[in-house]
Amino acid sequence: MPQQDAIIIRGLNQNNLKNVSLDIPKGKIVVFTGVSGSGKSSIVFDTIAAESQRQMNETYTAFVRGRLPKYEKPRVERIDNLSASVIVDQSRLGGNARSTVGTISDMYAALRLLYARIGEPYVGTASYFSFNDPNGMCKTCSGIGKILDLDIERAIDPEKSWNESMLALPAFGVGNYYWKQYTGSGLFDLDKKYRDYTPEERNLLLFGSREPGGPREHKRVEGIKTQFQRLCLMKGSEEQSDHTLRKLNQFMEEKVCPDCGGRRLNPKTLSCKVAGYSIDELCAMEFTELVEVLKTIDDPRARTIVDALVASLTRMIDIGLPYLSMDRESSTLSGGEAQRLKLVRYMGSSLTGMTYIFDEPSTGMHPRDVHRMTRLLQSLRDRGNTVIVIEHNLDVMKRADWLIDVGPDGGTAGGEVVFTGSPREMAERGDTITAEYLRRSL
Ligand SMILES: [Zn+2]
């Protein structure tokens, strides 16, 4: 092959590799095989990916470089014809508590644009459909969909009375400040255990006396539930010791926001409909259902947005994620799901001449989906990219343009390239474990 059509590696001694020299064809699907620890990752990640990143980083100013991850120069005599590389691995997707499949895949941004353009009634620009934007978010939960609520009953020992310090907070202990406020009100029987309280007495303790200026001899109390909540909101104020706050936090629990019911958006935003659905309803739909709803939209103002969304969703479905929805929190995705989502994201990219690197993309995949996934790899290749895959799956190996087998074994017994060639060539004349395995399956 002509030299510029291959990544040229000469004299590579990274980790367990034994002076490896290798040409990796570009613009092809190249699958690295071999037993665990044989040195596949040392070639693919520690050499190709690391050196590509390192050289890319050198193109930035010193200021930017200081803020980028550091890559060590691999122990190699010569490495030529590298292109910019993208690693598509199983690490978690970046993002925070607000990140969802929709936001991380950019599909939610397209959906917001759709609602701003053709939603009825018109409520505003795309920012009005973002739960990260003050225009769109539910004010109660700030767009999180959940609130922290106080489970006050957990702070009360039902077997104790006021005189036995029934509240598990120091400030409410016998003789302390808040204890005096409640016990001094004359509203409570100080020796009565909480479990013996009548519903009215429980209500009084939790929510306070309802009518200001009730019976003259009784002072008004705020109710410990209300009071605790207020104390929690006063975080950082000087009168609150850290100790009390830590205690209070034990009694907080995450609940669905009572105002938006977890929908994250405010009522005005939720009133806006497309095809009869509010934006959060579309986000809750499985992709297979969502794509059908989008196909019913034939407003010319929305055509390009709808086409782009349908294309993204179709890729998601094709790669075996038909059951996902846009509102799925990205932190709950498995490694395999995260990797496939990344692949779909890159499929939407118009960059060409890149090297995409995959680490066992078939992991956790249904056999039927492996075939679909390899089609996506082929389409990445057909757009002028090099696709490098570390993989054990035979279906992926068979569809490779080129195989590179590293071995013969793991650790010090590995570190050599034991075969390179097409899958057919490997099956015909390879004499490695992988070749035998491939031969039997063909
Ligand atoms: Zn809310």
Coordinates of C-alpha atoms and ligand atoms in Angstrom, one line a residue:
M1 CA 0.0 0.0 0.0
P2 CA 1.2 3.6 -0.6
Q3 CA 2.9 5.0 2.5
Q4 CA 0.5 7.9 3.0
D5 CA -2.4 5.5 3.1
A6 CA -1.2 3.9 6.3
I7 CA -0.3 4.9 9.8
I8 CA 3.4 3.9 9.9
I9 CA 4.8 2.6 13.2
R10 CA 8.4 1.6 13.6
G11 CA 10.2 0.3 16.7
L12 CA 7.5 0.5 19.2
N13 CA 8.4 -0.7 22.7
Q14 CA 5.5 0.7 24.7
N15 CA 4.7 -1.5 27.8
N16 CA 5.1 -5.1 26.8
L17 CA 5.5 -4.5 23.1
K18 CA 8.6 -6.0 21.6
N19 CA 10.0 -3.6 19.0
V20 CA 6.8 -3.7 17.0
S21 CA 6.7 -2.3 13.4
L22 CA 3.3 -2.1 11.8
D23 CA 1.4 -0.4 8.9
I24 CA -2.2 0.3 9.7
P25 CA -4.3 1.0 6.6
K26 CA -6.2 4.3 6.7
G27 CA -9.8 4.8 5.5
K28 CA -10.6 1.2 6.6
I29 CA -12.1 -0.7 9.5
V30 CA -9.2 -2.2 11.3
V31 CA -9.9 -4.6 14.1
F32 CA -7.2 -5.5 16.7
T33 CA -7.6 -8.9 18.2
G34 CA -5.7 -11.0 20.7
V35 CA -5.9 -12.3 24.2
S36 CA -6.3 -10.0 27.1
G37 CA -3.0 -8.3 28.0
S38 CA -1.4 -9.2 24.7
G39 CA -0.6 -5.5 23.9
K40 CA -3.6 -4.4 21.8
S41 CA -4.4 -1.5 24.1
S42 CA -0.7 -0.5 24.2
I43 CA -0.8 0.0 20.4
V44 CA -4.2 1.5 20.1
F45 CA -4.6 3.7 23.2
D46 CA -1.2 4.2 24.5
T47 CA 0.4 4.8 21.1
I48 CA -2.0 5.9 18.4
A49 CA -4.6 7.7 20.5
A50 CA -2.1 9.2 23.0
E51 CA 0.4 10.4 20.3
S52 CA -2.4 11.9 18.2
Q53 CA -3.8 13.8 21.3
R54 CA -0.3 14.9 22.3
Q55 CA 0.5 16.3 18.9
M56 CA -3.0 18.0 18.7
N57 CA -2.4 19.6 22.1
E58 CA 1.0 21.0 20.9
T59 CA -0.9 23.1 18.4
Y60 CA -2.5 25.1 21.2
T61 CA -1.0 28.0 23.0
A62 CA 1.0 27.4 26.2
F63 CA -2.0 28.8 28.2
V64 CA -4.4 26.3 26.7
R65 CA -1.9 23.4 26.9
G66 CA -1.5 24.0 30.6
R67 CA -5.2 23.1 31.0
L68 CA -5.3 20.0 28.8
P69 CA -4.6 16.5 29.9
K70 CA -0.9 15.5 29.6
Y71 CA 0.0 12.6 27.2
E72 CA 3.3 11.0 27.4
K73 CA 5.3 10.4 24.3
P74 CA 5.1 6.7 23.5
R75 CA 8.4 4.7 23.3
V76 CA 8.5 4.6 19.6
E77 CA 11.3 5.1 17.0
R78 CA 9.0 6.6 14.4
I79 CA 5.3 7.1 13.9
D80 CA 3.9 8.8 10.7
N81 CA 0.6 9.7 9.1
L82 CA -1.4 10.0 12.2
S83 CA -4.7 11.9 12.0
A84 CA -6.8 13.5 14.7
S85 CA -8.3 10.7 16.8
V86 CA -11.5 10.4 18.8
I87 CA -11.9 7.7 21.4
V88 CA -15.4 6.2 21.7
D89 CA -15.2 4.2 24.8
Q90 CA -17.5 3.0 27.6
S91 CA -16.6 5.7 30.1
R92 CA -19.6 7.6 31.5
L93 CA -20.9 10.5 29.6
G94 CA -19.9 13.9 31.0
G95 CA -22.6 16.1 32.5
N96 CA -24.3 16.9 35.8
A97 CA -27.5 16.1 37.5
R98 CA -29.3 17.9 34.7
S99 CA -27.9 15.9 31.9
T100 CA -30.2 13.7 30.0
V101 CA -30.0 11.6 26.9
G102 CA -31.7 14.5 25.1
T103 CA -29.3 17.2 26.2
I104 CA -26.2 15.1 25.8
S105 CA -27.1 14.0 22.2
D106 CA -28.2 17.6 21.2
M107 CA -31.6 16.2 20.3
Y108 CA -33.3 18.2 23.0
A109 CA -31.8 21.4 21.5
A110 CA -33.4 20.5 18.2
L111 CA -36.7 19.8 19.9
R112 CA -36.7 23.2 21.7
L113 CA -36.2 24.9 18.3
L114 CA -39.2 22.9 17.0
Y115 CA -41.4 24.1 19.8
A116 CA -40.3 27.7 19.5
R117 CA -41.0 27.6 15.7
I118 CA -44.3 25.7 15.4
G119 CA -45.6 25.1 19.0
E120 CA -49.1 26.3 19.8
P121 CA -49.7 28.6 21.6
Y122 CA -46.5 30.5 21.0
V123 CA -44.8 31.0 24.4
G124 CA -41.4 32.3 23.3
T125 CA -38.0 31.4 21.9
A126 CA -36.1 28.2 22.4
S127 CA -34.9 29.3 25.8
Y128 CA -38.5 29.0 27.1
F129 CA -38.2 25.2 26.5
S130 CA -35.0 24.7 28.5
F131 CA -35.2 23.5 32.1
N132 CA -31.7 25.1 32.5
D133 CA -33.0 28.5 31.6
P134 CA -35.0 30.8 34.1
N135 CA -37.5 31.3 31.3
G136 CA -38.4 27.7 31.1
M137 CA -37.6 26.1 34.4
C138 CA -40.1 25.2 37.1
K139 CA -39.5 27.8 39.8
T140 CA -40.1 25.4 42.7
C141 CA -37.4 22.9 41.8
S142 CA -35.2 25.1 39.6
G143 CA -35.6 22.7 36.7
I144 CA -34.3 19.6 38.5
G145 CA -37.7 18.0 38.8
K146 CA -37.0 16.9 42.3
I147 CA -36.8 18.6 45.7
L148 CA -35.3 17.8 49.0
D149 CA -38.1 17.3 51.5
L150 CA -37.8 16.8 55.2
D151 CA -39.0 13.4 56.5
I152 CA -39.6 14.7 59.9
E153 CA -41.0 11.5 61.4
R154 CA -37.5 10.0 61.1
A155 CA -36.2 12.7 63.5
I156 CA -38.8 11.7 66.2
D157 CA -38.4 8.7 68.5
P158 CA -42.0 7.4 69.0
E159 CA -41.0 5.7 72.2
K160 CA -40.0 9.0 73.9
S161 CA -41.7 12.1 75.3
W162 CA -40.5 15.8 75.3
N163 CA -39.0 15.1 78.8
E164 CA -37.0 12.2 77.2
S165 CA -35.7 14.3 74.3
M166 CA -38.0 12.7 71.6
L167 CA -36.4 14.8 68.8
A168 CA -33.0 13.6 67.6
L169 CA -31.6 17.1 67.3
P170 CA -29.3 18.7 70.0
A171 CA -31.2 22.0 69.9
F172 CA -34.4 20.2 70.9
G173 CA -32.8 18.2 73.7
V174 CA -34.1 18.7 77.3
G175 CA -33.3 22.2 78.5
N176 CA -32.0 23.5 75.2
Y177 CA -33.3 26.6 73.3
Y178 CA -35.9 25.1 71.0
W179 CA -37.0 22.5 73.6
K180 CA -37.9 25.4 75.9
Q181 CA -39.9 27.1 73.2
Y182 CA -42.1 24.1 72.6
T183 CA -42.4 22.8 76.2
G184 CA -43.0 26.4 77.5
S185 CA -46.0 26.8 75.2
G186 CA -48.2 24.8 77.4
L187 CA -49.5 23.0 74.3
F188 CA -48.0 19.6 75.0
D189 CA -48.1 17.0 77.7
L190 CA -44.3 16.7 78.4
D191 CA -44.5 13.1 79.6
K192 CA -46.6 11.7 76.8
K193 CA -44.7 9.5 74.4
Y194 CA -45.0 10.5 70.7
R195 CA -46.7 7.2 69.8
D196 CA -49.5 8.0 72.2
Y197 CA -50.2 11.4 70.6
T198 CA -53.7 11.9 69.1
P199 CA -53.8 12.9 65.4
E200 CA -54.5 16.5 66.5
E201 CA -51.5 16.5 68.8
R202 CA -49.3 15.2 66.1
N203 CA -50.5 17.9 63.8
L204 CA -49.9 20.5 66.3
L205 CA -46.3 19.3 66.9
L206 CA -45.5 19.0 63.2
F207 CA -47.3 22.0 61.8
G208 CA -47.8 24.3 64.8
S209 CA -50.9 26.1 66.1
R210 CA -52.9 27.3 63.2
E211 CA -54.7 30.2 64.6
P212 CA -52.5 33.1 65.8
G213 CA -54.0 34.4 69.1
G214 CA -55.5 31.1 70.1
P215 CA -56.2 30.4 73.8
R216 CA -54.7 33.2 75.8
E217 CA -52.6 30.9 78.1
H218 CA -51.0 29.2 75.1
K219 CA -48.1 30.6 73.1
R220 CA -48.1 30.0 69.5
V221 CA -45.6 27.4 68.1
E222 CA -44.3 27.1 64.6
G223 CA -44.4 23.4 64.2
I224 CA -41.2 21.4 63.9
K225 CA -41.7 20.5 60.3
T226 CA -42.0 24.1 59.2
Q227 CA -39.2 25.1 61.6
F228 CA -36.8 22.4 60.3
Q229 CA -37.4 23.4 56.8
R230 CA -36.7 27.0 57.6
L231 CA -33.5 26.0 59.4
C232 CA -32.4 24.1 56.3
L233 CA -33.0 27.0 54.1
M234 CA -30.9 29.2 56.4
K235 CA -27.8 27.2 55.6
G236 CA -24.7 29.2 56.1
S237 CA -26.2 31.6 58.6
E238 CA -24.1 32.0 61.7
E239 CA -26.6 30.8 64.2
Q240 CA -26.6 27.3 62.6
S241 CA -23.8 25.1 63.6
D242 CA -22.6 22.6 61.0
H243 CA -23.5 19.9 63.4
T244 CA -27.2 20.8 63.4
L245 CA -27.1 21.0 59.6
R246 CA -25.5 17.6 59.2
K247 CA -28.1 16.2 61.5
L248 CA -30.9 17.8 59.6
N249 CA -29.5 16.5 56.3
Q250 CA -30.0 12.9 57.6
F251 CA -33.7 13.6 57.6
M252 CA -33.9 15.1 54.1
E253 CA -35.2 12.9 51.3
E254 CA -35.4 13.4 47.6
K255 CA -39.0 13.7 46.3
V256 CA -40.6 14.5 43.0
C257 CA -41.3 18.2 42.8
P258 CA -44.9 18.8 43.9
D259 CA -45.4 21.7 41.4
C260 CA -44.2 20.3 38.1
G261 CA -44.5 16.6 39.1
G262 CA -40.9 16.0 37.8
R263 CA -41.6 17.6 34.5
R264 CA -38.9 20.3 35.2
L265 CA -40.7 23.0 33.2
N266 CA -43.1 25.8 34.2
P267 CA -46.8 25.7 33.4
K268 CA -46.6 28.3 30.6
T269 CA -44.0 26.2 28.8
L270 CA -45.9 23.0 29.3
S271 CA -49.0 24.6 27.8
C272 CA -47.3 24.8 24.4
K273 CA -48.0 21.8 22.1
V274 CA -46.7 20.2 18.9
A275 CA -48.7 17.4 17.3
G276 CA -50.8 17.5 20.5
Y277 CA -48.0 16.9 22.9
S278 CA -46.1 19.1 25.3
I279 CA -42.3 19.0 25.0
D280 CA -41.9 16.9 28.2
E281 CA -44.4 14.3 26.8
L282 CA -42.2 13.9 23.7
C283 CA -39.2 13.6 25.9
A284 CA -40.8 10.8 27.9
M285 CA -41.6 8.7 24.8
E286 CA -39.5 5.8 23.8
F287 CA -37.6 6.6 20.6
T288 CA -39.6 4.1 18.5
E289 CA -42.8 6.0 19.5
L290 CA -41.3 9.5 19.3
V291 CA -40.1 8.9 15.7
E292 CA -43.6 8.0 14.6
V293 CA -45.1 11.2 16.2
L294 CA -42.4 13.4 14.5
K295 CA -43.2 11.8 11.1
T296 CA -46.7 13.1 11.3
I297 CA -45.5 16.7 11.4
D298 CA -45.8 18.3 7.9
D299 CA -45.3 22.0 8.7
P300 CA -42.8 23.3 6.1
R301 CA -41.3 25.6 8.7
A302 CA -40.2 22.5 10.7
R303 CA -39.0 20.3 7.9
T304 CA -35.2 20.6 8.4
I305 CA -35.5 20.2 12.2
V306 CA -37.8 17.2 11.9
D307 CA -35.6 15.5 9.3
A308 CA -32.5 15.9 11.5
L309 CA -34.4 14.6 14.6
V310 CA -35.8 11.6 12.7
A311 CA -32.3 10.8 11.3
S312 CA -30.8 10.9 14.8
L313 CA -33.6 8.8 16.3
T314 CA -33.3 6.2 13.5
R315 CA -29.6 5.8 14.3
M316 CA -30.4 5.4 18.0
I317 CA -33.0 2.7 17.2
D318 CA -30.6 1.0 14.7
I319 CA -27.9 0.7 17.2
G320 CA -30.1 -1.1 19.7
L321 CA -31.3 1.8 21.9
P322 CA -35.0 1.9 20.8
Y323 CA -36.2 1.8 24.4
L324 CA -34.4 5.0 25.5
S325 CA -36.2 8.3 25.9
M326 CA -34.8 11.8 25.8
D327 CA -35.6 12.4 29.5
R328 CA -33.5 9.5 30.7
E329 CA -30.8 10.8 33.0
S330 CA -27.4 10.2 31.4
S331 CA -25.9 9.2 34.7
T332 CA -28.1 6.1 34.7
L333 CA -26.8 4.7 31.4
S334 CA -24.6 1.6 31.3
G335 CA -21.1 1.8 29.8
G336 CA -22.3 0.0 26.6
E337 CA -25.2 2.4 26.3
A338 CA -23.0 5.4 26.8
Q339 CA -20.6 4.2 24.1
R340 CA -23.4 3.7 21.6
L341 CA -24.8 7.1 22.3
K342 CA -21.3 8.6 21.7
L343 CA -21.1 6.7 18.4
V344 CA -24.5 8.2 17.3
R345 CA -23.3 11.6 18.3
Y346 CA -20.2 11.2 16.0
M347 CA -22.4 9.9 13.2
G348 CA -24.0 13.3 13.1
S349 CA -20.6 14.9 12.7
S350 CA -19.4 16.1 9.3
L351 CA -15.7 15.8 10.1
T352 CA -13.7 13.7 7.8
G353 CA -10.2 12.2 7.8
M354 CA -10.5 11.4 11.5
T355 CA -9.4 8.2 13.3
Y356 CA -12.2 6.8 15.5
I357 CA -11.1 4.4 18.1
F358 CA -13.6 1.9 19.7
D359 CA -13.0 -0.3 22.7
E360 CA -15.1 -3.5 22.4
P361 CA -18.2 -1.8 21.1
S362 CA -20.2 -5.1 21.0
T363 CA -20.1 -5.4 24.8
G364 CA -23.6 -6.0 26.2
M365 CA -25.2 -5.9 22.7
H366 CA -27.8 -8.2 21.3
P367 CA -26.4 -10.2 18.3
R368 CA -28.9 -8.5 16.1
D369 CA -27.7 -5.1 17.2
V370 CA -24.0 -6.0 16.6
H371 CA -24.8 -6.2 12.9
R372 CA -26.4 -2.8 12.9
M373 CA -23.5 -1.4 14.9
T374 CA -21.0 -2.6 12.2
R375 CA -23.1 -0.9 9.6
L376 CA -22.6 2.4 11.5
L377 CA -18.9 1.7 11.6
Q378 CA -18.9 1.2 7.9
S379 CA -20.7 4.4 7.3
L380 CA -18.2 6.3 9.4
R381 CA -15.5 4.7 7.2
D382 CA -17.3 5.5 4.0
R383 CA -17.2 9.2 5.0
G384 CA -13.5 9.1 4.8
N385 CA -12.5 8.1 8.3
T386 CA -10.3 5.4 9.7
V387 CA -12.1 3.1 12.2
I388 CA -9.9 1.2 14.7
V389 CA -11.7 -1.3 16.9
I390 CA -10.5 -3.5 19.7
E391 CA -12.9 -6.4 19.6
H392 CA -13.3 -10.2 20.4
N393 CA -16.7 -10.5 18.7
L394 CA -16.5 -12.7 15.6
D395 CA -19.3 -10.9 13.8
V396 CA -17.3 -7.6 14.1
M397 CA -14.0 -9.4 13.1
K398 CA -15.6 -10.9 10.0
R399 CA -16.8 -7.5 8.8
A400 CA -13.4 -5.8 9.2
D401 CA -11.4 -4.7 6.2
W402 CA -8.2 -5.6 8.0
L403 CA -7.3 -7.6 11.1
I404 CA -4.2 -7.2 13.3
D405 CA -3.7 -10.0 15.8
V406 CA -1.5 -9.2 18.8
G407 CA 0.0 -12.1 20.9
P408 CA 0.7 -14.9 21.0
D409 CA -0.2 -14.7 24.7
G410 CA -0.7 -12.1 27.4
G411 CA 2.0 -10.1 29.3
T412 CA 5.6 -10.9 28.7
A413 CA 4.4 -13.8 26.5
G414 CA 2.7 -11.3 24.2
G415 CA 3.8 -8.0 22.7
E416 CA 4.2 -9.1 19.1
V417 CA 2.1 -8.6 16.0
V418 CA 1.4 -12.2 15.0
F419 CA -0.9 -11.6 12.0
T420 CA -2.1 -8.9 9.7
G421 CA -4.4 -9.3 6.8
S422 CA -8.0 -9.5 5.7
P423 CA -10.4 -11.8 7.6
R424 CA -10.3 -14.3 4.8
E425 CA -6.5 -14.4 4.8
M426 CA -6.5 -14.9 8.5
A427 CA -9.0 -17.8 8.3
E428 CA -6.9 -19.3 5.4
R429 CA -3.4 -19.1 6.7
G430 CA -3.4 -17.7 10.2
D431 CA -2.0 -20.1 12.9
T432 CA -3.0 -18.2 16.0
I433 CA -5.8 -18.8 18.5
T434 CA -7.8 -16.0 17.0
A435 CA -7.3 -17.4 13.5
E436 CA -8.5 -20.9 14.6
Y437 CA -11.5 -19.3 16.2
L438 CA -12.3 -17.4 13.1
R439 CA -11.8 -20.4 10.8
R440 CA -14.3 -22.5 12.8
S441 CA -17.0 -19.8 12.6
L442 CA -16.7 -19.3 8.8
Ligands
ZN1 ZN -40.7 21.5 39.7

